[in-house]
mmCIF file of C-alpha atoms in Angstrom:
data_model
loop_
_atom_site.group_PDB
_atom_site.id
_atom_site.type_symbol
_atom_site.label_atom_id
_atom_site.label_comp_id
_atom_site.label_asym_id
_atom_site.label_seq_id
_atom_site.Cartn_x
_atom_site.Cartn_y
_atom_site.Cartn_z
ATOM 1 C CA UNK D 197 -10.459 -2.844 19.665
ATOM 2 C CA UNK D 198 -7.550 -5.198 20.715
ATOM 3 C CA UNK D 199 -4.767 -3.464 21.759
ATOM 4 C CA UNK D 200 -2.869 -5.585 19.394
ATOM 5 C CA UNK D 201 -4.168 -3.325 16.482
ATOM 6 C CA UNK D 202 -2.148 -0.465 18.082
ATOM 7 C CA UNK D 203 1.347 -3.050 18.016
ATOM 8 C CA UNK D 204 0.194 -3.448 13.854
ATOM 9 C CA UNK D 205 -0.258 0.583 13.312
ATOM 10 C CA UNK D 206 3.049 1.590 14.820
ATOM 11 C CA UNK D 207 4.470 -1.024 12.774
ATOM 12 C CA UNK D 208 2.723 -0.091 8.909
ATOM 13 C CA UNK D 209 3.432 3.513 10.472
ATOM 14 C CA UNK D 210 7.035 3.035 10.289
ATOM 15 C CA UNK D 211 7.096 1.070 7.089
ATOM 16 C CA UNK D 212 4.416 3.162 5.234
ATOM 17 C CA UNK D 213 7.045 5.986 6.006
ATOM 18 C CA UNK D 214 9.833 4.463 4.501
ATOM 19 C CA UNK D 215 7.768 3.881 0.942
ATOM 20 C CA UNK D 216 6.600 7.270 0.926
ATOM 21 C CA UNK D 217 8.660 9.856 2.151
ATOM 22 C CA UNK D 218 11.169 9.292 -0.573
ATOM 23 C CA UNK D 219 8.529 10.545 -3.154
ATOM 24 C CA UNK D 220 8.729 13.980 -1.172
ATOM 25 C CA UNK D 221 12.592 14.390 -0.876
ATOM 26 C CA UNK D 222 12.935 12.862 -4.463
ATOM 27 C CA UNK D 223 14.051 16.000 -5.911
ATOM 28 C CA UNK D 224 17.126 16.497 -3.208
ATOM 29 C CA UNK D 225 17.885 12.688 -3.503
ATOM 30 C CA UNK D 226 18.138 13.148 -7.508
ATOM 31 C CA UNK D 227 20.503 16.014 -6.626
ATOM 32 C CA UNK D 228 22.814 14.975 -4.345
ATOM 33 C CA UNK D 229 23.776 11.289 -6.393
ATOM 34 C CA UNK D 230 23.407 13.460 -9.309
ATOM 35 C CA UNK D 231 20.727 11.355 -11.153
ATOM 36 C CA UNK D 232 17.812 12.213 -13.246
ATOM 37 C CA UNK D 233 14.395 12.659 -11.861
ATOM 38 C CA UNK D 234 13.508 9.098 -13.928
ATOM 39 C CA UNK D 235 16.657 7.048 -12.562
ATOM 40 C CA UNK D 236 15.903 8.725 -9.346
ATOM 41 C CA UNK D 237 11.971 7.289 -9.172
ATOM 42 C CA UNK D 238 13.907 3.759 -9.509
ATOM 43 C CA UNK D 239 14.230 3.741 -5.895
ATOM 44 C CA UNK D 240 10.472 4.193 -5.465
ATOM 45 C CA UNK D 241 9.930 1.124 -8.322
ATOM 46 C CA UNK D 242 12.662 -1.017 -7.327
ATOM 47 C CA UNK D 243 11.183 -0.325 -4.041
ATOM 48 C CA UNK D 244 8.446 -2.069 -4.753
ATOM 49 C CA UNK D 245 9.137 -4.614 -6.768
ATOM 50 C CA UNK D 246 11.807 -5.767 -3.890
ATOM 51 C CA UNK D 247 7.873 -5.799 -1.507
ATOM 52 C CA UNK D 248 6.404 -7.908 -4.176
ATOM 53 C CA UNK D 249 9.557 -10.341 -3.613
ATOM 54 C CA UNK D 250 9.057 -10.486 -0.048
ATOM 55 C CA UNK D 251 5.283 -10.476 -0.192
ATOM 56 C CA UNK D 252 5.527 -13.954 -2.070
ATOM 57 C CA UNK D 253 8.652 -15.707 -0.741
ATOM 58 C CA UNK D 254 8.947 -14.408 2.600
ATOM 59 C CA UNK D 255 5.723 -15.344 3.361
ATOM 60 C CA UNK D 256 5.663 -18.880 1.864
ATOM 61 C CA UNK D 257 9.085 -19.546 3.776
ATOM 62 C CA UNK D 258 7.281 -18.512 7.011
ATOM 63 C CA UNK D 259 3.932 -19.820 6.904
ATOM 64 C CA UNK D 260 4.717 -22.730 8.983
ATOM 65 C CA UNK D 261 6.162 -20.133 11.840
ATOM 66 C CA UNK D 262 4.328 -18.531 14.486
ATOM 67 C CA UNK D 263 3.491 -15.629 13.538
ATOM 68 C CA UNK D 264 4.349 -12.888 16.551
ATOM 69 C CA UNK D 265 8.119 -13.313 16.299
ATOM 70 C CA UNK D 266 8.409 -13.671 12.490
ATOM 71 C CA UNK D 267 6.550 -10.269 12.404
ATOM 72 C CA UNK D 268 9.152 -8.630 14.736
ATOM 73 C CA UNK D 269 11.998 -10.982 13.022
ATOM 74 C CA UNK D 270 10.872 -8.388 9.403
ATOM 75 C CA UNK D 271 10.924 -5.388 11.645
ATOM 76 C CA UNK D 272 14.711 -5.698 12.390
ATOM 77 C CA UNK D 273 14.785 -6.211 8.385
ATOM 78 C CA UNK D 274 13.205 -3.183 8.092
ATOM 79 C CA UNK D 275 15.442 -1.619 10.094
ATOM 80 C CA UNK D 276 18.215 -2.536 8.805
ATOM 81 C CA UNK D 277 17.166 -1.530 5.509
ATOM 82 C CA UNK D 278 16.567 2.283 6.931
ATOM 83 C CA UNK D 279 20.144 2.249 8.376
ATOM 84 C CA UNK D 280 21.459 1.358 5.110
ATOM 85 C CA UNK D 281 19.903 3.944 3.497
ATOM 86 C CA UNK D 282 20.791 6.689 5.835
ATOM 87 C CA UNK D 283 24.782 6.152 5.719
ATOM 88 C CA UNK D 284 24.498 5.487 1.559
ATOM 89 C CA UNK D 285 27.690 6.915 0.091
ATOM 90 C CA UNK D 286 25.619 6.245 -3.432
ATOM 91 C CA UNK D 287 23.011 5.441 -5.874
ATOM 92 C CA UNK D 288 23.253 1.705 -5.692
ATOM 93 C CA UNK D 289 24.641 1.560 -1.833
ATOM 94 C CA UNK D 290 20.806 3.483 -1.489
ATOM 95 C CA UNK D 291 18.857 1.223 -3.893
ATOM 96 C CA UNK D 292 20.436 -2.201 -1.689
ATOM 97 C CA UNK D 293 19.238 -0.342 1.337
ATOM 98 C CA UNK D 294 15.456 0.426 -0.368
ATOM 99 C CA UNK D 295 15.208 -3.143 -1.127
ATOM 100 C CA UNK D 296 16.510 -5.008 2.171
ATOM 101 C CA UNK D 297 13.917 -2.974 3.988
ATOM 102 C CA UNK D 298 11.561 -3.295 1.067
ATOM 103 C CA UNK D 299 11.833 -7.379 1.193
ATOM 104 C CA UNK D 300 10.257 -6.877 4.963
ATOM 105 C CA UNK D 301 7.468 -4.366 3.818
ATOM 106 C CA UNK D 302 4.868 -7.227 1.965
ATOM 107 C CA UNK D 303 5.358 -10.393 4.244
ATOM 108 C CA UNK D 304 4.299 -7.825 7.220
ATOM 109 C CA UNK D 305 1.603 -6.333 6.164
ATOM 110 C CA UNK D 306 0.451 -10.028 4.574
ATOM 111 C CA UNK D 307 0.929 -11.571 7.445
ATOM 112 C CA UNK D 308 -0.532 -8.614 9.646
ATOM 113 C CA UNK D 309 -3.566 -8.415 7.998
ATOM 114 C CA UNK D 310 -4.888 -12.129 9.224
ATOM 115 C CA UNK D 311 -3.578 -11.662 12.436
ATOM 116 C CA UNK D 312 -5.928 -7.976 12.592
ATOM 117 C CA UNK D 313 -8.514 -10.095 10.926
ATOM 118 C CA UNK D 314 -8.369 -13.102 13.799
ATOM 119 C CA UNK D 315 -8.329 -10.163 16.603
ATOM 120 C CA UNK D 316 -12.031 -9.826 15.424
ATOM 121 C CA UNK D 317 -15.721 -10.646 15.109
ATOM 122 C CA UNK D 318 -16.144 -12.096 11.203
ATOM 123 C CA UNK D 319 -18.548 -8.962 10.707
ATOM 124 C CA UNK D 320 -15.779 -6.220 11.370
ATOM 125 C CA UNK D 321 -12.317 -7.969 9.970
ATOM 126 C CA UNK D 322 -11.994 -5.346 7.134
ATOM 127 C CA UNK D 323 -12.430 -2.445 9.722
ATOM 128 C CA UNK D 324 -9.745 -4.327 11.593
ATOM 129 C CA UNK D 325 -7.743 -4.159 8.918
ATOM 130 C CA UNK D 326 -8.160 -0.897 8.257
ATOM 131 C CA UNK D 327 -7.086 -0.113 11.704
ATOM 132 C CA UNK D 328 -3.162 -1.482 10.824
ATOM 133 C CA UNK D 329 -3.682 0.457 7.834
ATOM 134 C CA UNK D 330 -4.346 3.053 9.764
ATOM 135 C CA UNK D 331 -0.385 3.284 10.562
ATOM 136 C CA UNK D 332 0.014 3.481 6.629
ATOM 137 C CA UNK D 333 -2.351 6.965 6.237
ATOM 138 C CA UNK D 334 -0.374 8.120 9.878
ATOM 139 C CA UNK D 335 2.369 8.131 8.069
ATOM 140 C CA UNK D 336 1.069 9.544 4.996
ATOM 141 C CA UNK D 337 -0.856 12.304 7.584
ATOM 142 C CA UNK D 338 2.424 13.469 9.449
ATOM 143 C CA UNK D 339 5.025 11.035 9.187
ATOM 144 C CA UNK D 340 5.457 11.828 5.542
ATOM 145 C CA UNK D 341 5.608 16.102 5.567
ATOM 146 C CA UNK D 342 7.418 16.208 8.706
ATOM 147 C CA UNK D 343 9.636 13.907 7.156
ATOM 148 C CA UNK D 344 9.911 15.761 4.252
ATOM 149 C CA UNK D 345 10.614 19.123 6.254
ATOM 150 C CA UNK D 346 13.584 17.001 7.695
ATOM 151 C CA UNK D 347 15.253 16.086 4.544
ATOM 152 C CA UNK D 348 14.875 19.587 3.022
ATOM 153 C CA UNK D 349 15.818 21.331 6.575
ATOM 154 C CA UNK D 350 18.717 18.588 7.757
ATOM 155 C CA UNK D 351 19.773 16.870 4.598
ATOM 156 C CA UNK D 352 17.237 13.749 3.251
ATOM 157 C CA UNK D 353 19.673 11.270 5.476
ATOM 158 C CA UNK D 354 18.120 12.816 8.502
ATOM 159 C CA UNK D 355 15.400 11.370 7.891
ATOM 160 C CA UNK D 356 16.456 7.627 7.209
ATOM 161 C CA UNK D 357 17.939 7.909 10.379
ATOM 162 C CA UNK D 358 14.682 8.683 12.076
ATOM 163 C CA UNK D 359 12.669 6.359 10.585
ATOM 164 C CA UNK D 360 15.643 3.818 11.660
ATOM 165 C CA UNK D 361 14.565 4.875 15.412
ATOM 166 C CA UNK D 362 11.025 4.393 14.620
ATOM 167 C CA UNK D 363 11.539 1.170 13.275
ATOM 168 C CA UNK D 364 13.110 0.152 16.859
ATOM 169 C CA UNK D 365 9.733 1.677 18.486
ATOM 170 C CA UNK D 366 7.702 -0.590 16.395
ATOM 171 C CA UNK D 367 9.505 -3.941 17.063
ATOM 172 C CA UNK D 368 9.372 -2.763 20.979
ATOM 173 C CA UNK D 369 5.830 -2.838 20.405
ATOM 174 C CA UNK D 370 5.236 -5.791 18.654
ATOM 175 C CA UNK D 371 7.188 -8.122 21.216
ATOM 176 C CA UNK D 372 4.907 -6.248 23.746
ATOM 177 C CA UNK D 373 1.284 -6.189 22.675
ATOM 178 C CA UNK D 374 1.176 -8.081 19.392
ATOM 179 C CA UNK D 375 -0.261 -11.835 20.953
ATOM 180 C CA UNK D 376 0.657 -15.076 19.760
ATOM 181 C CA UNK D 377 -1.748 -16.574 17.173
ATOM 182 C CA UNK D 378 -0.298 -19.505 15.995
ATOM 183 C CA UNK D 379 1.026 -20.543 12.308
ATOM 184 C CA UNK D 380 -1.160 -21.100 9.382
ATOM 185 C CA UNK D 381 -0.530 -24.554 8.550
ATOM 186 C CA UNK D 382 -2.882 -26.337 11.501
ATOM 187 C CA UNK D 383 -6.241 -24.984 9.086
ATOM 188 C CA UNK D 384 -4.396 -24.602 5.946
ATOM 189 C CA UNK D 385 -3.044 -27.824 5.538
ATOM 190 C CA UNK D 386 1.055 -25.806 5.199
ATOM 191 C CA UNK D 387 2.031 -24.207 2.179
ATOM 192 C CA UNK D 388 0.211 -26.326 0.054
ATOM 193 C CA UNK D 389 -2.732 -25.642 1.200
ATOM 194 C CA UNK D 390 -2.087 -21.663 1.069
ATOM 195 C CA UNK D 391 -0.961 -22.474 -2.830
ATOM 196 C CA UNK D 392 -4.040 -23.817 -3.263
ATOM 197 C CA UNK D 393 -6.219 -20.679 -3.014
ATOM 198 C CA UNK D 394 -4.556 -19.508 -6.170
ATOM 199 C CA UNK D 395 -6.964 -21.526 -7.971
ATOM 200 C CA UNK D 396 -9.729 -19.667 -7.566
ATOM 201 C CA UNK D 397 -9.979 -16.796 -10.366
ATOM 202 C CA UNK D 398 -11.494 -14.398 -7.767
ATOM 203 C CA UNK D 399 -8.592 -14.577 -6.236
ATOM 204 C CA UNK D 400 -6.346 -13.409 -9.891
ATOM 205 C CA UNK D 401 -8.784 -11.200 -10.476
ATOM 206 C CA UNK D 402 -8.811 -9.197 -7.020
ATOM 207 C CA UNK D 403 -5.166 -9.320 -7.365
ATOM 208 C CA UNK D 404 -5.063 -7.427 -10.878
ATOM 209 C CA UNK D 405 -7.478 -4.478 -9.471
ATOM 210 C CA UNK D 406 -5.135 -3.924 -7.261
ATOM 211 C CA UNK D 407 -2.633 -3.671 -9.015
ATOM 212 C CA UNK D 408 -4.181 -1.340 -11.791
ATOM 213 C CA UNK D 409 -6.015 0.480 -8.728
ATOM 214 C CA UNK D 410 -3.156 1.111 -6.817
ATOM 215 C CA UNK D 411 -1.594 1.441 -10.486
ATOM 216 C CA UNK D 412 -3.088 4.376 -11.201
ATOM 217 C CA UNK D 413 -2.965 6.621 -8.286
ATOM 218 C CA UNK D 414 0.388 5.791 -7.940
ATOM 219 C CA UNK D 415 1.285 7.367 -11.611
ATOM 220 C CA UNK D 416 -0.031 10.436 -10.156
ATOM 221 C CA UNK D 417 1.970 11.022 -7.028
ATOM 222 C CA UNK D 418 5.107 9.626 -7.701
ATOM 223 C CA UNK D 419 5.584 12.361 -9.618
ATOM 224 C CA UNK D 420 3.630 15.185 -7.824
ATOM 225 C CA UNK D 421 7.075 17.335 -5.862
ATOM 226 C CA UNK D 422 7.600 17.843 -9.697
ATOM 227 C CA UNK D 423 4.327 18.451 -10.466
ATOM 228 C CA UNK D 424 3.556 20.740 -7.651
ATOM 229 C CA UNK D 425 6.090 22.844 -8.294
ATOM 230 C CA UNK D 426 6.394 22.747 -12.264
ATOM 231 C CA UNK D 427 3.273 23.274 -13.077
ATOM 232 C CA UNK D 428 0.594 24.168 -9.995
ATOM 233 C CA UNK D 429 3.450 27.014 -9.014
ATOM 234 C CA UNK D 430 3.629 26.188 -5.370
ATOM 235 C CA UNK D 431 7.294 26.355 -4.113
ATOM 236 C CA UNK D 432 9.524 23.293 -2.793
ATOM 237 C CA UNK D 433 8.672 24.139 1.364
ATOM 238 C CA UNK D 434 4.817 24.345 -0.037
ATOM 239 C CA UNK D 435 5.153 20.375 -0.585
ATOM 240 C CA UNK D 436 5.182 18.717 2.742
ATOM 241 C CA UNK D 437 2.180 20.392 3.607
ATOM 242 C CA UNK D 438 0.739 19.908 0.470
ATOM 243 C CA UNK D 439 1.152 16.208 1.079
ATOM 244 C CA UNK D 440 -1.192 16.855 4.929
ATOM 245 C CA UNK D 441 -3.127 17.170 2.944
ATOM 246 C CA UNK D 442 -2.796 14.258 1.025
ATOM 247 C CA UNK D 443 -2.343 11.860 3.907
ATOM 248 C CA UNK D 444 -6.181 13.649 5.049
ATOM 249 C CA UNK D 445 -7.321 12.153 2.321
ATOM 250 C CA UNK D 446 -5.776 8.809 2.334
ATOM 251 C CA UNK D 447 -6.704 8.576 6.276
ATOM 252 C CA UNK D 448 -10.333 9.443 5.780
ATOM 253 C CA UNK D 449 -10.651 7.074 3.079
ATOM 254 C CA UNK D 450 -9.342 3.653 4.595
ATOM 255 C CA UNK D 451 -11.766 4.468 7.495
ATOM 256 C CA UNK D 452 -14.830 4.569 5.454
ATOM 257 C CA UNK D 453 -13.509 2.063 3.125
ATOM 258 C CA UNK D 454 -12.890 0.192 5.733
ATOM 259 C CA UNK D 455 -16.450 0.186 7.347
ATOM 260 C CA UNK D 456 -18.294 0.212 3.775
ATOM 261 C CA UNK D 457 -16.152 -2.919 2.899
ATOM 262 C CA UNK D 458 -17.185 -5.029 5.666
ATOM 263 C CA UNK D 459 -21.247 -4.080 4.554
ATOM 264 C CA UNK D 460 -20.618 -4.549 1.173
ATOM 265 C CA UNK D 461 -16.979 -5.094 -0.923
ATOM 266 C CA UNK D 462 -17.418 -5.088 -4.423
ATOM 267 C CA UNK D 463 -20.103 -2.393 -4.264
ATOM 268 C CA UNK D 464 -16.916 -0.274 -1.771
ATOM 269 C CA UNK D 465 -14.690 -0.809 -4.819
ATOM 270 C CA UNK D 466 -17.182 -0.349 -7.391
ATOM 271 C CA UNK D 467 -17.689 3.539 -5.922
ATOM 272 C CA UNK D 468 -14.340 3.920 -5.359
ATOM 273 C CA UNK D 469 -12.822 3.125 -8.427
ATOM 274 C CA UNK D 470 -15.239 4.818 -10.190
ATOM 275 C CA UNK D 471 -14.956 8.305 -8.238
ATOM 276 C CA UNK D 472 -10.615 7.958 -8.420
ATOM 277 C CA UNK D 473 -10.873 8.054 -12.218
ATOM 278 C CA UNK D 474 -12.926 11.014 -12.496
ATOM 279 C CA UNK D 475 -10.505 12.202 -9.753
ATOM 280 C CA UNK D 476 -6.919 12.059 -12.250
ATOM 281 C CA UNK D 477 -9.483 13.235 -15.097
ATOM 282 C CA UNK D 478 -10.492 16.597 -13.396
ATOM 283 C CA UNK D 479 -6.740 16.775 -11.759
ATOM 284 C CA UNK D 480 -5.045 16.836 -14.974
ATOM 285 C CA UNK D 481 -6.890 19.232 -16.049
ATOM 286 C CA UNK D 482 -6.882 21.736 -13.226
ATOM 287 C CA UNK D 483 -2.957 21.092 -12.617
ATOM 288 C CA UNK D 484 -2.830 24.721 -13.077
ATOM 289 C CA UNK D 485 -5.043 25.766 -10.643
ATOM 290 C CA UNK D 486 -4.099 26.046 -6.980
ATOM 291 C CA UNK D 487 -7.190 25.662 -5.053
ATOM 292 C CA UNK D 488 -8.518 22.627 -7.442
ATOM 293 C CA UNK D 489 -4.937 21.331 -7.291
ATOM 294 C CA UNK D 490 -5.168 20.860 -3.123
ATOM 295 C CA UNK D 491 -8.832 19.460 -3.949
ATOM 296 C CA UNK D 492 -7.797 17.082 -6.083
ATOM 297 C CA UNK D 493 -4.776 15.762 -3.454
ATOM 298 C CA UNK D 494 -7.301 15.542 -1.056
ATOM 299 C CA UNK D 495 -10.044 13.436 -2.928
ATOM 300 C CA UNK D 496 -6.404 11.663 -4.721
ATOM 301 C CA UNK D 497 -5.226 10.127 -1.509
ATOM 302 C CA UNK D 498 -9.269 9.711 -0.714
ATOM 303 C CA UNK D 499 -10.913 7.329 -2.929
ATOM 304 C CA UNK D 500 -7.257 6.427 -3.966
ATOM 305 C CA UNK D 501 -7.425 4.169 -0.075
ATOM 306 C CA UNK D 502 -10.982 3.552 -0.626
ATOM 307 C CA UNK D 503 -9.938 0.410 -2.335
ATOM 308 C CA UNK D 504 -7.060 -0.555 0.313
ATOM 309 C CA UNK D 505 -9.520 -2.576 3.441
ATOM 310 C CA UNK D 506 -12.283 -3.898 0.593
ATOM 311 C CA UNK D 507 -9.181 -5.139 -2.041
ATOM 312 C CA UNK D 508 -7.161 -6.836 0.743
ATOM 313 C CA UNK D 509 -10.486 -8.422 2.892
ATOM 314 C CA UNK D 510 -11.794 -9.750 -1.110
ATOM 315 C CA UNK D 511 -8.306 -12.185 -1.779
ATOM 316 C CA UNK D 512 -8.743 -13.164 1.663
ATOM 317 C CA UNK D 513 -12.102 -14.148 1.692
ATOM 318 C CA UNK D 514 -12.408 -16.140 -1.750
ATOM 319 C CA UNK D 515 -8.811 -17.672 -0.625
ATOM 320 C CA UNK D 516 -11.091 -19.297 2.016
ATOM 321 C CA UNK D 517 -8.703 -21.611 4.750
ATOM 322 C CA UNK D 518 -5.302 -20.723 3.187
ATOM 323 C CA UNK D 519 -5.477 -16.501 3.087
ATOM 324 C CA UNK D 520 -2.153 -15.853 4.819
ATOM 325 C CA UNK D 521 -0.042 -16.327 1.487
ATOM 326 C CA UNK D 522 -2.768 -14.833 -0.671
ATOM 327 C CA UNK D 523 -2.908 -11.852 1.347
ATOM 328 C CA UNK D 524 0.748 -11.088 1.447
ATOM 329 C CA UNK D 525 0.424 -12.094 -2.715
ATOM 330 C CA UNK D 526 -2.018 -9.405 -2.966
ATOM 331 C CA UNK D 527 0.382 -6.951 -0.279
ATOM 332 C CA UNK D 528 2.936 -7.928 -3.592
ATOM 333 C CA UNK D 529 -0.091 -6.552 -5.876
ATOM 334 C CA UNK D 530 0.015 -3.157 -4.568
ATOM 335 C CA UNK D 531 3.778 -2.817 -5.118
ATOM 336 C CA UNK D 532 3.519 -4.045 -8.480
ATOM 337 C CA UNK D 533 1.140 -1.208 -9.049
ATOM 338 C CA UNK D 534 2.967 1.465 -7.012
ATOM 339 C CA UNK D 535 5.649 0.321 -9.737
ATOM 340 C CA UNK D 536 3.523 0.194 -13.053
ATOM 341 C CA UNK D 537 3.086 4.034 -12.165
ATOM 342 C CA UNK D 538 5.568 4.944 -11.238
ATOM 343 C CA UNK D 539 7.186 3.406 -14.264
ATOM 344 C CA UNK D 540 5.178 4.606 -16.708
ATOM 345 C CA UNK D 541 4.745 8.177 -14.632
ATOM 346 C CA UNK D 542 8.492 8.218 -15.730
ATOM 347 C CA UNK D 543 8.041 7.215 -18.972
ATOM 348 C CA UNK D 544 5.878 9.787 -19.939
ATOM 349 C CA UNK D 545 8.042 12.653 -18.726
ATOM 350 C CA UNK D 546 11.048 11.264 -19.845
ATOM 351 C CA UNK D 547 8.989 11.426 -23.225
ATOM 352 C CA UNK D 548 8.925 15.190 -22.780
ATOM 353 C CA UNK D 549 5.201 15.000 -21.645
ATOM 354 C CA UNK D 550 5.044 17.481 -18.809
ATOM 355 C CA UNK D 551 4.723 16.512 -15.543
ATOM 356 C CA UNK D 552 1.057 16.348 -15.820
ATOM 357 C CA UNK D 553 1.033 13.365 -17.803
ATOM 358 C CA UNK D 554 1.790 10.588 -15.066
ATOM 359 C CA UNK D 555 -1.980 11.864 -13.665
ATOM 360 C CA UNK D 556 -3.340 11.529 -17.692
ATOM 361 C CA UNK D 557 -1.369 7.844 -17.427
ATOM 362 C CA UNK D 558 -2.322 7.313 -13.840
ATOM 363 C CA UNK D 559 -6.352 7.641 -14.516
ATOM 364 C CA UNK D 560 -6.092 5.083 -17.288
ATOM 365 C CA UNK D 561 -4.582 2.664 -15.700
ATOM 366 C CA UNK D 562 -7.245 2.990 -12.954
ATOM 367 C CA UNK D 563 -10.087 3.137 -15.487
ATOM 368 C CA UNK D 564 -9.094 -0.584 -16.844
ATOM 369 C CA UNK D 565 -8.611 -1.881 -12.790
ATOM 370 C CA UNK D 566 -12.438 -0.156 -12.811
ATOM 371 C CA UNK D 567 -13.599 -2.715 -16.068
ATOM 372 C CA UNK D 568 -11.906 -5.615 -14.023
ATOM 373 C CA UNK D 569 -13.972 -5.047 -10.992
ATOM 374 C CA UNK D 570 -17.362 -4.353 -12.901
ATOM 375 C CA UNK D 571 -16.705 -8.177 -14.129
ATOM 376 C CA UNK D 572 -15.278 -9.574 -11.346
ATOM 377 C CA UNK D 573 -18.489 -8.743 -9.318
ATOM 378 C CA UNK D 574 -20.793 -9.766 -11.915
ATOM 379 C CA UNK D 575 -19.277 -12.955 -12.276
ATOM 380 C CA UNK D 576 -19.616 -13.288 -8.106
ATOM 381 C CA UNK D 577 -23.683 -12.541 -8.647
ATOM 382 C CA UNK D 578 -23.919 -14.779 -11.614
ATOM 383 C CA UNK D 579 -22.306 -17.437 -9.368
ATOM 384 C CA UNK D 580 -23.827 -16.531 -5.923
ATOM 385 C CA UNK D 581 -27.072 -16.253 -7.351
ATOM 386 C CA UNK D 582 -26.330 -19.630 -9.098
ATOM 387 C CA UNK D 583 -26.058 -20.772 -5.689
ATOM 388 C CA UNK D 584 -29.528 -19.249 -4.709
ATOM 389 C CA UNK D 585 -28.604 -16.320 -3.252
ATOM 390 C CA UNK D 586 -31.397 -13.882 -3.723
ATOM 391 C CA UNK D 587 -29.755 -10.906 -2.382
ATOM 392 C CA UNK D 588 -27.172 -10.846 -4.967
ATOM 393 C CA UNK D 589 -24.702 -10.298 -3.017
ATOM 394 C CA UNK D 590 -21.397 -12.172 -2.351
ATOM 395 C CA UNK D 591 -21.034 -14.636 0.106
ATOM 396 C CA UNK D 592 -18.128 -14.606 2.293
ATOM 397 C CA UNK D 593 -16.705 -17.730 3.164
ATOM 398 C CA UNK D 594 -14.699 -17.381 6.365
ATOM 399 C CA UNK D 595 -11.463 -19.312 6.648
ATOM 400 C CA UNK D 596 -10.525 -21.208 9.795
ATOM 401 C CA UNK D 597 -8.100 -19.635 10.554
ATOM 402 C CA UNK D 598 -9.588 -15.813 10.060
ATOM 403 C CA UNK D 599 -11.845 -16.537 12.879
ATOM 404 C CA UNK D 600 -9.656 -17.593 15.744
ATOM 405 C CA UNK D 601 -9.520 -14.878 18.501
#
């Protein structure tokens, strides 16, 4: 394994911690700023929407620059945002800090995914992307639960101080371990070449699947602390340990999903999305049962994150020689889904439908994502069969850029 992947995973750990730890601390943040659960949830939705802006605009702005210093600058932006969050005296400034940190998120993962794929052989690209996203899953397995416990014990601000320190360590790792990889201009033809990738219908279908599939998982997960305490009957002190189980599911799903996607991307996505719909429905029906809820937490994380390497690889595949901006756009799509799920979950709670209603909303969103994926896979198979591919498995046009070692 190239050592640079460790540095990318370290950066992913810090960013993942920023994105997810707020969910376990949402009750404490809402109480401190004296806002409602739905209003506090906008710290999640606002972050996600800012990720979209950063994923598109920042990635487009930096395609001509060498990627290693770009990744370092993005990590500095991330550190600054978390520092603002740690010292925020009110809800508004807290939102500003979240937005600053979020601007780095999309561009970091979008560019980082291309860099990760460039470090390995063509048959191992989804696995390399999965390794980078291991930092994100590790943030859930270790960082989020312990960050939640730290926030509950010493105040939620202490968690954001800790994240700021992790960001500094990640910056050092990037500077020390990530190799120089050049920019995207030579292979893609600059920004205009990157934009041409969006002429592919399969790129747009993949992005839509990302929004709906990931949005379904987050529709259930955003308000999970309220579900666990108000419906299932767990104490608030138990929530961090339950989040560890969710994180274990993420880690397993990310690893298995990456390996499976290297064999067949579309089949992996169809299986994972189908299973995720089933898990969400069962979770909603059995949320009052503690053993079933524990099982659902693990499976929700597992099948939800099993889609991530495949979705990222699918977009990069159909973007052919210009994957950087498309990769960033798909990272933005993950967070559009995050915002969609958080918004729908908050809307159902505000409507008085109870704390299981976000899970039902998530199941519906995921089902739509599965339908789009069925259509996309069938269209890809028809196109490939028409080109004489007897196997019916989608061809994988590799980017010149991705084949660089």
